XYZ file of C-alpha atoms in Angstrom:
713
model
C 0.160 27.229 -90.548
C -0.052 23.829 -92.172
C 0.076 22.778 -95.806
C -4.001 23.439 -96.372
C -4.072 27.179 -94.853
C -1.459 27.656 -96.772
C -2.660 26.580 -100.425
C -5.833 28.033 -99.761
C -4.455 31.733 -98.675
C -2.412 31.061 -101.783
C -5.432 30.168 -103.764
C -7.373 32.682 -102.539
C -5.366 35.742 -104.563
C -1.969 35.660 -105.719
C 1.333 36.249 -102.987
C -0.013 36.724 -99.264
C 1.825 38.001 -97.111
C 2.378 37.189 -93.168
C 2.276 39.871 -90.481
C 5.366 40.623 -88.328
C 7.555 39.007 -90.272
C 7.891 37.940 -94.065
C 8.041 33.937 -94.583
C 9.331 32.381 -97.652
C 6.414 30.265 -99.121
C 8.800 27.301 -98.903
C 9.195 27.304 -95.045
C 5.254 28.079 -94.662
C 4.754 24.192 -95.284
C 6.930 23.365 -92.364
C 5.793 26.173 -90.002
C 3.969 23.387 -87.830
C 4.763 21.026 -85.136
C 7.142 20.711 -81.819
C 9.426 22.926 -83.393
C 7.308 25.801 -82.551
C 8.332 26.947 -79.738
C 5.684 28.732 -76.757
C 5.762 32.583 -77.522
C 4.373 35.790 -76.687
C 1.320 36.409 -78.519
C 2.974 38.657 -80.671
C 5.698 37.019 -81.245
C 3.067 34.380 -82.828
C 1.363 36.803 -85.075
C 2.709 35.510 -88.321
C 0.946 32.316 -87.628
C -2.385 33.551 -87.043
C -3.004 36.619 -89.638
C -2.465 36.918 -93.546
C -4.019 39.840 -95.579
C -4.033 39.322 -99.632
C -3.926 41.141 -102.753
C -7.209 41.333 -102.610
C -7.142 43.313 -99.478
C -8.679 39.758 -97.316
C -7.473 39.179 -94.116
C -6.465 35.461 -93.773
C -7.165 33.745 -90.050
C -6.029 30.829 -88.992
C -7.823 29.665 -85.469
C -6.085 27.998 -83.680
C -9.152 25.759 -82.945
C -11.465 23.015 -84.577
C -14.969 24.854 -85.522
C -17.128 21.127 -84.243
C -20.243 23.160 -84.777
C -20.073 25.660 -81.826
C -19.365 28.877 -83.813
C -15.788 29.056 -82.724
C -14.949 29.769 -86.488
C -16.564 33.093 -85.858
C -16.353 34.155 -82.415
C -12.596 33.605 -82.411
C -12.821 36.359 -85.482
C -14.126 38.720 -83.849
C -11.950 39.287 -81.124
C -9.217 39.643 -83.694
C -11.139 42.389 -85.807
C -11.964 44.000 -82.485
C -8.530 45.112 -82.244
C -7.506 45.322 -85.978
C -10.097 47.236 -87.590
C -10.716 44.928 -90.576
C -14.047 45.129 -92.550
C -15.888 41.955 -91.528
C -17.219 41.328 -94.833
C -12.844 40.858 -96.216
C -12.500 38.664 -93.064
C -11.716 34.329 -94.389
C -10.851 31.669 -91.313
C -9.031 29.122 -92.343
C -8.421 26.043 -89.602
C -5.004 25.589 -88.169
C -3.016 22.469 -87.868
C -1.752 21.240 -85.017
C 1.051 23.014 -83.530
C 3.113 24.626 -80.110
C 1.587 27.843 -82.109
C -2.110 26.716 -81.456
C -1.697 26.039 -77.900
C -4.417 27.422 -75.723
C -2.609 29.574 -73.221
C -4.441 28.462 -70.350
C -5.071 24.431 -70.823
C -1.835 24.945 -72.092
C -2.391 22.142 -75.167
C -3.959 22.371 -78.779
C -7.950 21.631 -78.024
C -11.475 22.267 -77.635
C -13.253 21.420 -75.133
C -14.326 22.564 -71.106
C -15.952 25.531 -73.035
C -12.404 26.974 -73.684
C -12.000 28.228 -76.870
C -13.733 31.646 -76.517
C -12.079 32.698 -72.674
C -8.900 30.779 -73.772
C -7.957 32.547 -76.260
C -9.676 35.712 -76.079
C -6.679 37.702 -74.657
C -3.519 36.236 -76.800
C -6.288 37.017 -80.136
C -6.913 40.709 -78.887
C -3.130 40.895 -78.252
C -2.834 39.310 -82.267
C -5.164 41.705 -83.797
C -3.766 45.127 -81.896
C -0.370 43.823 -83.067
C -1.581 44.000 -86.059
C -2.683 46.774 -86.497
C -0.075 49.244 -84.785
C 2.573 47.523 -87.607
C 0.241 48.881 -90.552
C -0.249 52.276 -89.070
C 3.712 51.986 -88.763
C 3.646 51.442 -92.682
C 1.502 53.850 -93.208
C 2.975 56.632 -91.074
C 6.340 56.081 -92.726
C 4.910 56.120 -96.279
C 2.775 58.929 -95.816
C 5.480 60.704 -94.114
C 3.435 61.897 -90.943
C 3.154 61.208 -87.506
C 1.021 57.305 -86.284
C -0.906 59.417 -83.996
C -2.438 61.393 -86.982
C -4.055 58.094 -88.562
C -6.684 55.377 -87.354
C -7.423 52.024 -88.592
C -11.102 51.139 -90.101
C -12.107 48.950 -91.714
C -9.264 48.001 -93.299
C -7.755 51.235 -94.149
C -5.196 53.235 -92.541
C -6.910 56.618 -92.843
C -4.887 60.075 -91.787
C -7.657 62.228 -90.193
C -6.415 65.826 -91.763
C -5.803 65.140 -95.190
C -7.944 62.674 -95.978
C -5.846 60.210 -97.840
C -6.107 55.932 -96.777
C -4.165 53.060 -97.728
C -5.219 49.271 -97.846
C -3.832 47.287 -95.943
C -2.789 44.767 -98.858
C -0.544 48.129 -99.567
C 0.675 48.089 -96.149
C 1.400 44.401 -95.593
C 4.549 43.881 -96.765
C 6.460 46.527 -95.176
C 4.642 46.513 -92.169
C 5.371 42.185 -92.241
C 9.396 43.581 -91.734
C 8.992 45.660 -88.667
C 8.816 44.314 -85.136
C 5.604 44.349 -83.272
C 5.036 46.157 -80.286
C 4.922 43.428 -77.247
C 2.133 45.535 -75.789
C 0.427 47.239 -78.191
C -2.230 49.243 -77.103
C -6.246 47.363 -76.313
C -9.706 49.235 -77.190
C -12.123 49.879 -74.505
C -15.111 48.268 -74.226
C -17.589 51.104 -74.754
C -17.795 50.929 -77.562
C -16.219 47.238 -78.969
C -16.820 47.691 -82.662
C -16.571 44.018 -83.337
C -17.280 42.129 -79.756
C -20.955 41.758 -78.682
C -21.981 42.409 -81.826
C -23.937 40.019 -83.899
C -22.925 38.308 -86.536
C -23.784 35.654 -88.473
C -21.805 32.684 -88.710
C -19.144 32.595 -91.573
C -18.887 28.871 -91.532
C -22.645 28.454 -92.680
C -23.257 29.665 -96.365
C -20.218 26.580 -97.403
C -22.418 23.935 -95.050
C -25.587 25.010 -97.160
C -24.433 25.138 -100.071
C -22.941 21.972 -99.606
C -18.982 22.866 -100.215
C -17.777 22.569 -96.395
C -15.456 19.284 -96.451
C -15.365 16.949 -93.653
C -13.324 13.989 -93.082
C -16.113 11.674 -95.178
C -15.273 14.022 -98.027
C -11.850 13.956 -97.811
C -10.108 11.746 -101.591
C -6.472 11.237 -102.789
C -5.097 9.537 -105.187
C -4.467 5.823 -104.894
C -6.922 6.015 -101.857
C -8.200 2.629 -100.219
C -11.845 2.846 -98.095
C -11.883 0.572 -94.877
C -14.812 -1.003 -92.870
C -14.354 -1.872 -89.361
C -15.487 -4.246 -86.974
C -14.411 -4.523 -83.501
C -14.736 -6.111 -80.194
C -17.700 -5.694 -78.527
C -15.365 -4.684 -74.854
C -13.045 -4.298 -73.743
C -10.479 -6.789 -73.253
C -12.013 -8.787 -76.000
C -10.615 -10.231 -78.748
C -10.751 -11.481 -82.140
C -12.587 -15.678 -82.561
C -12.885 -15.967 -86.117
C -12.550 -14.304 -89.493
C -13.275 -15.861 -93.323
C -10.850 -14.112 -94.888
C -10.968 -15.926 -98.180
C -15.128 -14.805 -97.978
C -13.900 -11.381 -97.749
C -11.484 -10.998 -99.952
C -13.676 -12.580 -103.443
C -16.043 -9.555 -102.917
C -15.663 -6.834 -105.660
C -13.575 -4.347 -104.828
C -12.004 -6.157 -101.763
C -7.542 -5.345 -101.527
C -6.772 -6.258 -98.317
C -7.793 -8.028 -94.834
C -5.739 -5.661 -91.646
C -6.250 -6.743 -87.859
C -6.265 -4.132 -86.208
C -4.589 -3.211 -82.431
C -4.359 0.562 -82.527
C -7.760 1.904 -80.556
C -9.977 0.435 -77.307
C -10.711 -2.821 -78.843
C -9.071 -5.193 -81.316
C -10.649 -5.535 -84.687
C -10.913 -6.083 -88.522
C -10.469 -4.083 -91.061
C -11.602 -4.749 -94.769
C -9.552 -2.034 -97.710
C -11.384 -2.152 -100.576
C -11.520 0.704 -103.296
C -15.257 2.163 -102.565
C -16.334 1.913 -98.752
C -19.918 0.065 -99.812
C -17.676 -2.369 -101.187
C -15.173 -2.841 -97.875
C -18.031 -2.830 -96.370
C -20.087 -5.987 -98.317
C -16.184 -7.532 -97.642
C -16.794 -7.420 -94.202
C -20.292 -9.015 -93.939
C -19.506 -11.444 -95.926
C -16.112 -12.550 -93.679
C -18.386 -12.832 -90.371
C -15.803 -11.739 -87.909
C -17.363 -12.840 -84.188
C -15.829 -12.156 -81.197
C -15.434 -13.403 -77.504
C -17.226 -10.844 -74.945
C -17.817 -10.022 -71.239
C -20.550 -11.139 -69.081
C -21.880 -7.441 -67.492
C -25.640 -6.124 -68.005
C -27.636 -2.605 -67.440
C -28.719 -4.116 -63.903
C -25.097 -5.249 -63.243
C -23.281 -2.590 -64.151
C -26.115 -0.195 -62.346
C -25.752 -2.307 -58.898
C -22.004 -1.591 -59.394
C -22.503 1.860 -59.347
C -25.605 1.973 -55.960
C -22.597 0.136 -53.907
C -20.432 2.495 -54.376
C -22.748 4.714 -52.243
C -21.837 1.704 -49.760
C -18.786 1.895 -49.613
C -16.132 3.854 -48.046
C -15.034 7.320 -50.284
C -12.640 9.453 -50.682
C -12.688 13.357 -49.516
C -13.383 15.281 -53.203
C -14.069 18.562 -51.472
C -16.089 20.792 -49.612
C -16.020 24.273 -47.018
C -17.476 25.237 -43.950
C -18.472 22.137 -40.424
C -20.701 20.391 -41.979
C -21.237 18.504 -38.910
C -22.502 21.921 -37.293
C -24.409 22.607 -39.870
C -26.628 18.951 -39.281
C -26.791 19.422 -36.091
C -29.835 19.555 -35.300
C -31.327 20.964 -38.647
C -34.459 18.587 -40.419
C -33.043 16.688 -43.310
C -33.715 15.718 -46.418
C -31.668 12.344 -47.560
C -32.588 11.168 -51.195
C -30.997 8.946 -54.035
C -29.864 10.103 -57.337
C -29.148 7.535 -60.451
C -27.730 8.639 -63.949
C -26.975 6.116 -66.603
C -24.122 5.974 -69.552
C -24.849 8.063 -72.166
C -23.548 7.703 -75.949
C -22.486 10.971 -78.037
C -24.022 10.054 -81.256
C -22.388 13.043 -83.116
C -24.486 13.281 -86.114
C -20.859 13.003 -88.283
C -20.231 9.531 -87.194
C -16.105 8.743 -86.548
C -13.733 9.220 -88.976
C -10.627 9.632 -90.899
C -7.907 9.671 -93.454
C -4.385 8.837 -93.148
C -1.735 8.677 -95.312
C 1.720 6.854 -94.068
C 4.811 6.890 -95.663
C 8.086 6.543 -94.771
C 9.230 10.065 -94.122
C 6.354 11.068 -92.570
C 2.242 10.393 -91.987
C -0.694 13.119 -92.912
C -3.399 13.299 -91.319
C -6.835 14.665 -92.400
C -9.362 15.016 -89.523
C -11.856 16.706 -87.256
C -10.251 16.242 -84.271
C -11.469 18.629 -80.652
C -7.105 17.805 -80.106
C -4.799 18.317 -83.476
C -1.955 17.808 -80.829
C -2.961 14.912 -79.223
C -3.823 13.546 -82.547
C -0.101 14.462 -83.865
C 1.474 13.295 -80.724
C -0.179 9.897 -80.770
C 0.188 8.791 -84.655
C 4.027 10.101 -84.169
C 4.443 7.950 -80.702
C 3.068 4.856 -82.950
C 4.705 5.259 -85.638
C 8.115 5.950 -84.309
C 7.974 9.472 -85.851
C 8.706 12.478 -84.493
C 5.716 15.333 -83.616
C 7.067 17.372 -86.565
C 6.691 14.415 -89.323
C 3.209 14.236 -88.594
C 0.764 16.962 -90.545
C -2.536 17.467 -89.503
C -4.762 19.100 -91.873
C -7.935 20.494 -89.709
C -11.405 19.824 -90.959
C -14.561 21.216 -89.255
C -16.606 18.341 -86.989
C -19.917 17.499 -87.646
C -20.191 17.856 -83.722
C -18.388 16.944 -81.097
C -19.491 16.361 -77.470
C -15.940 15.353 -76.147
C -15.734 12.121 -78.245
C -13.496 13.999 -80.885
C -10.578 14.618 -78.033
C -9.899 11.533 -78.070
C -7.505 9.435 -80.567
C -8.507 5.671 -81.143
C -10.478 6.668 -84.735
C -6.863 8.367 -86.404
C -4.542 6.395 -84.415
C -6.918 3.083 -86.529
C -7.005 4.895 -89.880
C -2.843 5.630 -89.268
C -2.891 2.457 -88.768
C -4.455 0.982 -91.713
C -2.412 3.281 -93.849
C 0.537 1.801 -92.265
C -0.298 -1.500 -93.243
C -1.506 -0.426 -96.889
C 0.755 1.673 -98.049
C -1.456 3.526 -99.181
C -3.810 6.438 -98.390
C -6.797 4.998 -96.414
C -10.367 6.252 -95.530
C -11.625 4.841 -92.206
C -15.627 5.791 -91.424
C -17.075 4.702 -88.293
C -21.080 3.832 -89.665
C -23.835 5.008 -87.162
C -23.710 1.566 -86.006
C -20.158 1.616 -84.855
C -19.959 5.006 -83.785
C -22.901 4.051 -81.495
C -21.542 0.482 -80.214
C -17.918 1.485 -79.708
C -17.686 4.907 -77.908
C -15.950 6.070 -74.466
C -19.333 6.896 -72.746
C -20.603 9.193 -70.531
C -20.173 7.416 -67.145
C -22.655 6.650 -64.955
C -23.119 7.494 -61.737
C -25.669 7.900 -58.201
C -25.529 10.315 -55.465
C -26.589 9.905 -51.816
C -27.679 13.349 -50.936
C -28.313 15.346 -47.864
C -29.799 18.354 -47.538
C -30.047 19.948 -43.791
C -32.396 22.860 -43.641
C -33.550 25.932 -40.578
C -36.402 27.159 -40.717
C -36.817 28.337 -44.555
C -33.337 28.658 -44.663
C -31.113 25.992 -46.195
C -28.197 25.158 -44.040
C -25.952 22.100 -45.171
C -24.621 20.452 -47.740
C -23.540 16.708 -47.790
C -23.145 14.589 -51.331
C -21.534 10.702 -51.512
C -21.679 10.043 -55.150
C -19.891 6.984 -57.189
C -19.232 6.463 -60.298
C -16.941 5.133 -63.072
C -13.518 7.711 -63.356
C -13.160 9.429 -66.620
C -9.379 10.132 -65.374
C -8.296 6.696 -65.062
C -9.834 5.373 -67.639
C -7.208 3.347 -70.134
C -4.814 4.614 -66.888
C -5.560 2.570 -63.955
C -4.388 3.564 -60.661
C -3.237 6.833 -62.218
C -5.268 8.922 -59.368
C -3.271 7.469 -55.981
C -5.978 6.827 -54.796
C -7.576 10.497 -54.693
C -10.677 12.229 -56.013
C -11.786 12.285 -60.181
C -11.991 16.114 -60.408
C -14.365 15.862 -63.204
C -16.392 13.039 -61.140
C -17.322 15.864 -58.669
C -17.259 19.155 -60.841
C -20.252 21.410 -59.900
C -20.183 19.896 -56.053
C -16.376 20.670 -55.204
C -17.451 23.957 -56.218
C -20.629 24.285 -54.837
C -22.299 28.066 -55.551
C -24.600 28.306 -52.634
C -22.872 29.636 -49.769
C -23.692 27.588 -47.471
C -21.062 24.555 -45.561
C -20.837 21.797 -47.866
C -19.551 17.984 -48.500
C -18.256 16.473 -50.967
C -17.715 12.016 -51.068
C -16.650 10.135 -54.406
C -16.256 6.462 -54.898
C -15.138 5.236 -57.614
C -16.706 1.899 -59.554
C -14.492 0.330 -62.079
C -16.313 -1.201 -64.848
C -15.786 -2.853 -68.457
C -17.307 -0.237 -70.253
C -14.747 2.692 -72.067
C -16.034 6.138 -70.602
C -15.238 9.488 -71.490
C -16.117 13.480 -71.486
C -19.521 13.925 -72.539
C -21.322 17.554 -72.713
C -20.555 19.598 -69.655
C -18.874 16.271 -67.787
C -19.517 15.797 -64.205
C -21.840 18.870 -64.150
C -23.892 17.036 -66.775
C -25.069 14.543 -63.675
C -23.997 16.885 -60.703
C -26.060 19.398 -62.285
C -29.687 17.035 -62.062
C -28.322 15.888 -58.597
C -27.764 19.076 -56.745
C -30.420 21.281 -57.971
C -32.795 18.350 -57.712
C -31.734 17.758 -54.204
C -31.772 21.813 -53.557
C -35.270 21.860 -54.685
C -36.848 19.303 -52.396
C -35.290 21.116 -49.580
C -37.164 24.093 -50.781
C -40.358 21.823 -50.941
C -39.735 20.414 -47.266
C -38.916 23.189 -45.545
C -42.183 24.442 -47.091
C -41.187 27.836 -49.341
C -40.897 29.118 -53.273
C -37.900 26.650 -55.060
C -36.433 30.574 -55.958
C -37.031 32.266 -52.762
C -35.017 28.923 -51.164
C -32.344 29.335 -53.891
C -31.736 33.250 -53.090
C -31.455 33.123 -49.139
C -28.609 30.644 -49.954
C -26.762 33.134 -52.830
C -26.623 36.198 -51.098
C -23.070 36.020 -51.994
C -23.141 35.295 -55.601
C -24.385 38.030 -56.994
C -23.635 36.530 -60.750
C -25.640 33.873 -59.720
C -28.591 36.024 -58.424
C -28.682 37.711 -61.330
C -29.465 35.117 -63.763
C -31.618 33.832 -61.386
C -33.769 36.709 -60.711
C -33.697 36.820 -64.490
C -35.199 34.018 -65.330
C -38.579 34.325 -62.328
C -39.308 38.096 -64.120
C -39.229 37.315 -67.929
C -40.593 33.327 -66.634
C -43.527 35.250 -64.765
C -42.680 32.830 -61.267
C -45.391 32.094 -59.139
C -48.787 32.631 -61.654
C -51.183 30.679 -61.513
C -51.143 27.457 -64.375
C -53.828 25.522 -65.034
C -54.459 22.058 -62.718
C -51.174 19.989 -64.697
C -48.869 22.120 -65.139
C -45.587 23.982 -63.580
C -42.708 25.704 -63.508
C -39.528 24.138 -62.089
C -36.076 26.006 -61.875
C -32.757 25.057 -61.266
C -29.294 27.354 -61.351
C -25.340 26.592 -62.202
C -21.615 27.452 -62.404
C -20.071 25.723 -64.717
C -16.803 26.979 -66.603
C -16.703 30.082 -65.555
C -20.525 30.757 -66.356
C -23.787 31.265 -64.533
C -27.185 29.839 -65.788
C -30.352 29.701 -64.107
C -33.380 28.399 -65.943
C -36.917 27.648 -65.525
C -39.248 25.183 -67.083
C -42.717 25.187 -67.922
C -44.451 21.409 -67.803
C -47.538 20.525 -69.065
C -48.491 16.521 -67.503
C -50.900 14.431 -68.890
C -51.540 11.004 -68.053
C -47.742 9.764 -67.894
C -47.184 11.770 -70.871
C -44.909 15.101 -69.839
C -45.013 18.162 -72.583
C -42.429 20.970 -72.148
C -44.186 24.085 -72.856
C -41.076 26.255 -72.607
C -37.432 26.903 -71.468
C -36.605 30.743 -69.729
C -32.448 30.606 -69.498
C -30.671 33.651 -68.684
C -26.489 33.382 -69.014
C -23.816 35.344 -67.670
C -20.744 34.100 -68.888
C -18.841 38.111 -68.906
C -19.014 39.665 -72.039
C -20.629 38.272 -74.731
C -18.181 37.897 -78.109
C -21.258 37.186 -80.678
C -24.952 37.618 -78.623
C -27.075 35.015 -81.232
C -23.884 32.869 -81.372
C -24.146 32.081 -77.725
C -28.051 31.998 -78.684
C -27.447 29.557 -80.071
C -25.589 27.287 -78.134
C -27.419 27.475 -74.718
C -30.687 26.724 -76.946
C -28.327 24.000 -78.407
C -27.090 22.838 -74.479
C -31.409 22.261 -73.767
C -31.972 20.303 -76.919
C -29.331 18.073 -76.092
C -30.178 17.828 -72.526
C -33.658 17.519 -73.301
C -32.557 14.314 -75.317
C -30.747 12.688 -73.001
C -33.313 13.365 -70.502
C -36.232 12.220 -71.676
C -34.330 9.199 -73.393
C -30.455 8.950 -73.396
C -29.397 5.388 -71.724
C -27.481 3.172 -73.183
C -27.968 -0.263 -71.989
C -25.597 -3.750 -72.057
C -25.636 -7.171 -72.867
C -22.580 -9.132 -72.551
C -21.185 -6.082 -71.470
C -21.981 -4.996 -75.459
C -23.705 -1.614 -76.220
C -27.063 -2.340 -77.460
C -27.980 0.652 -78.535
C -27.216 1.248 -82.582
C -28.751 4.482 -84.556
C -31.380 6.641 -83.600
C -34.286 4.496 -83.694
C -33.433 3.348 -80.082
C -31.479 6.271 -79.117
C -33.652 9.070 -79.264
C -33.026 12.186 -79.710
C -35.648 15.674 -79.910
C -37.689 15.747 -82.502
C -38.184 19.559 -84.046
C -41.742 19.196 -83.146
C -41.359 18.237 -79.725
C -39.169 21.444 -78.748
C -40.330 23.827 -76.728
C -39.833 27.591 -77.265
C -36.735 28.608 -75.392
C -36.025 32.492 -74.467
C -32.582 33.287 -73.617
C -31.214 36.321 -71.322
C -27.699 37.227 -71.907
C -27.280 38.814 -68.292
C -23.673 40.783 -68.250
C -22.490 41.868 -64.192
C -19.072 42.507 -65.524
C -17.280 39.426 -64.197
C -14.833 37.333 -66.229
C -14.966 35.512 -69.538
C -17.212 32.065 -68.843
C -17.720 29.679 -71.065
C -20.822 29.075 -73.895
C -20.697 25.689 -75.287
C -21.997 23.343 -72.375
C -23.443 25.188 -69.101
C -26.685 25.522 -70.890
C -26.560 21.836 -70.530
C -26.476 22.075 -66.828
C -29.665 23.033 -65.307
C -31.880 21.747 -67.988
C -32.870 18.174 -66.172
C -33.126 19.394 -63.242
C -35.483 22.070 -63.853
C -37.531 20.086 -66.006
C -38.143 17.353 -63.765
C -38.568 19.964 -60.555
C -41.579 21.221 -62.911
C -42.699 17.333 -63.179
C -43.206 18.029 -59.711
C -44.249 21.254 -59.437
C -47.509 20.521 -61.677
C -48.149 16.998 -59.555
C -45.739 14.298 -60.552
C -43.349 12.162 -58.534
C -40.296 13.261 -58.290
C -37.956 11.763 -60.763
C -34.724 10.475 -59.007
C -33.290 8.233 -61.270
C -32.821 9.300 -65.366
C -33.827 8.988 -68.329
C -37.291 9.926 -68.026
C -38.106 6.416 -70.011
C -36.914 4.089 -67.784
C -39.830 5.387 -65.165
C -42.539 4.504 -68.196
C -42.214 8.689 -68.771
C -43.608 9.460 -72.070
C -42.554 12.689 -73.836
C -46.566 14.227 -75.043
C -46.656 14.562 -79.302
């Protein structure tokens, strides 16, 4: 439990009791960092749950809230077993600490749609263990057998006498008891909390403007930093008028930076606008590169002619293609920016004895460890005060901006707030890499018989670490293909095409381009076979009941096969991503070179839906994100420098452009899957397939704007 959590809990109503054991208040300030070893879920109970004298349950959420609703869904999992009154739950965000490691990921981070499915089992055990020690404490106090008691609505009730005790009355005694290692868990039917649609717990504060982001943090004696960075990796500072910058009102210091992905120059001032004015007065210039949008595109396409690296597969592909009708096509996707609503920001205070960081990051541990290494400090001397992030999509996984804040604080000896203004944020991203695929599909009669993929693009895994893969395939590059959902022989091959553009994870990572490649190719194969695209897919998914279930649901709900007016079409796509199965049908209307998305029908099977309304929001969010990228998403380069700078030239979907989305939750009893990313994966292919059904030439290159398509007003 970090200091920020402790202060918020204490401020909520006096003394708190940490369930599982008593923890002195003074000790709570150091219960973070690498000093905490990985322990069983019930041993970690005191780091997750506390009960105040007001009978409110305080849940320390191990994952960062970046808009995905994790503070609500993870609280529901705990509430399921703790049997607490939902109106009496408060959630605070955990700092960096081994106690908060996501067990399957073996790190504390938000990514790969892993928050709910990663923490689910341990949080249920934590909630159940807390319930059991509360019941045990009540049994001792009431002098009755524990099996005569039940926990409900933040109270323990004695069924025979009608007596009850609030959790607050039992918490201190319960904290001295040893939690059971294997507490009993509730049965699924019915769950009182899991599966119930709950309003998000963070909404009231966001609506009222009470939510604190890094940009809102104020510290005594704090300076604000405006930053300019070399436009490309390998670039250098060529010139800067320090005297002019220092002469600007409020400016205190000029610092050359070395952390992050390119060197830069920062101006520190009393206020951010003063720092920005000083930076502009200094007129920084940098050396650049020579790559352009077209040269980068040629590099990626050339990878399809290179000798590839094996990337996975199943079955006898050569036999599947022998004598079969073959469909071959090449597809392309561009570099993409994350364009989070909140630009990158962080506040750091470096002192001789440690560092405190206020940040919305997708990995508190990564930020902590990288700063500790930079400062030469033990990890437990770096305290991360976790704040919500205004969108992440993979960008806040990277540690460049926290490191830069720490570097500037160290140089100035004062707390420093670093803000990437929108233009800096857009032009110094770690971009979704551009990719290309040459795909082959074998068909026999009206059936899919085999698939063969050769993809090419820059390696995310080797960004900043050349040679890391030692000639092997980048697993994130081939995700969605190496685990192809179709039950036919297939082969995946990959060619690495290094470029000077920094590349990184972007919402759904490799699935984001491979979903488009795979489902466009399968649709082309269905049309070449002269059969219905859904019937064609169902035949190849006979052994994938979860994929069949979502596909059949959108087939039914969209009225697939109905007669449409001229210029309208329905397209379909299906995907497995992050343990979930998603199918989408899109209806479009064409008018010349204009496309109007009319409606989307989406079905997801992610196992048990913790918060169905929250799940629906995530699917719709993925569709919005994916549709923006599909129509306009492309980062251009000149001199290897990104050219898009803001939302005027990197468009996102407007409210009036959003189609109606119908979302359906399907539960076939399978394992938990992710929710934040899978909804994006089928969207591009489904919409392009719908365009073909409406009479358009097939789009094989994205975005649609690059093919002169426009969205109808």
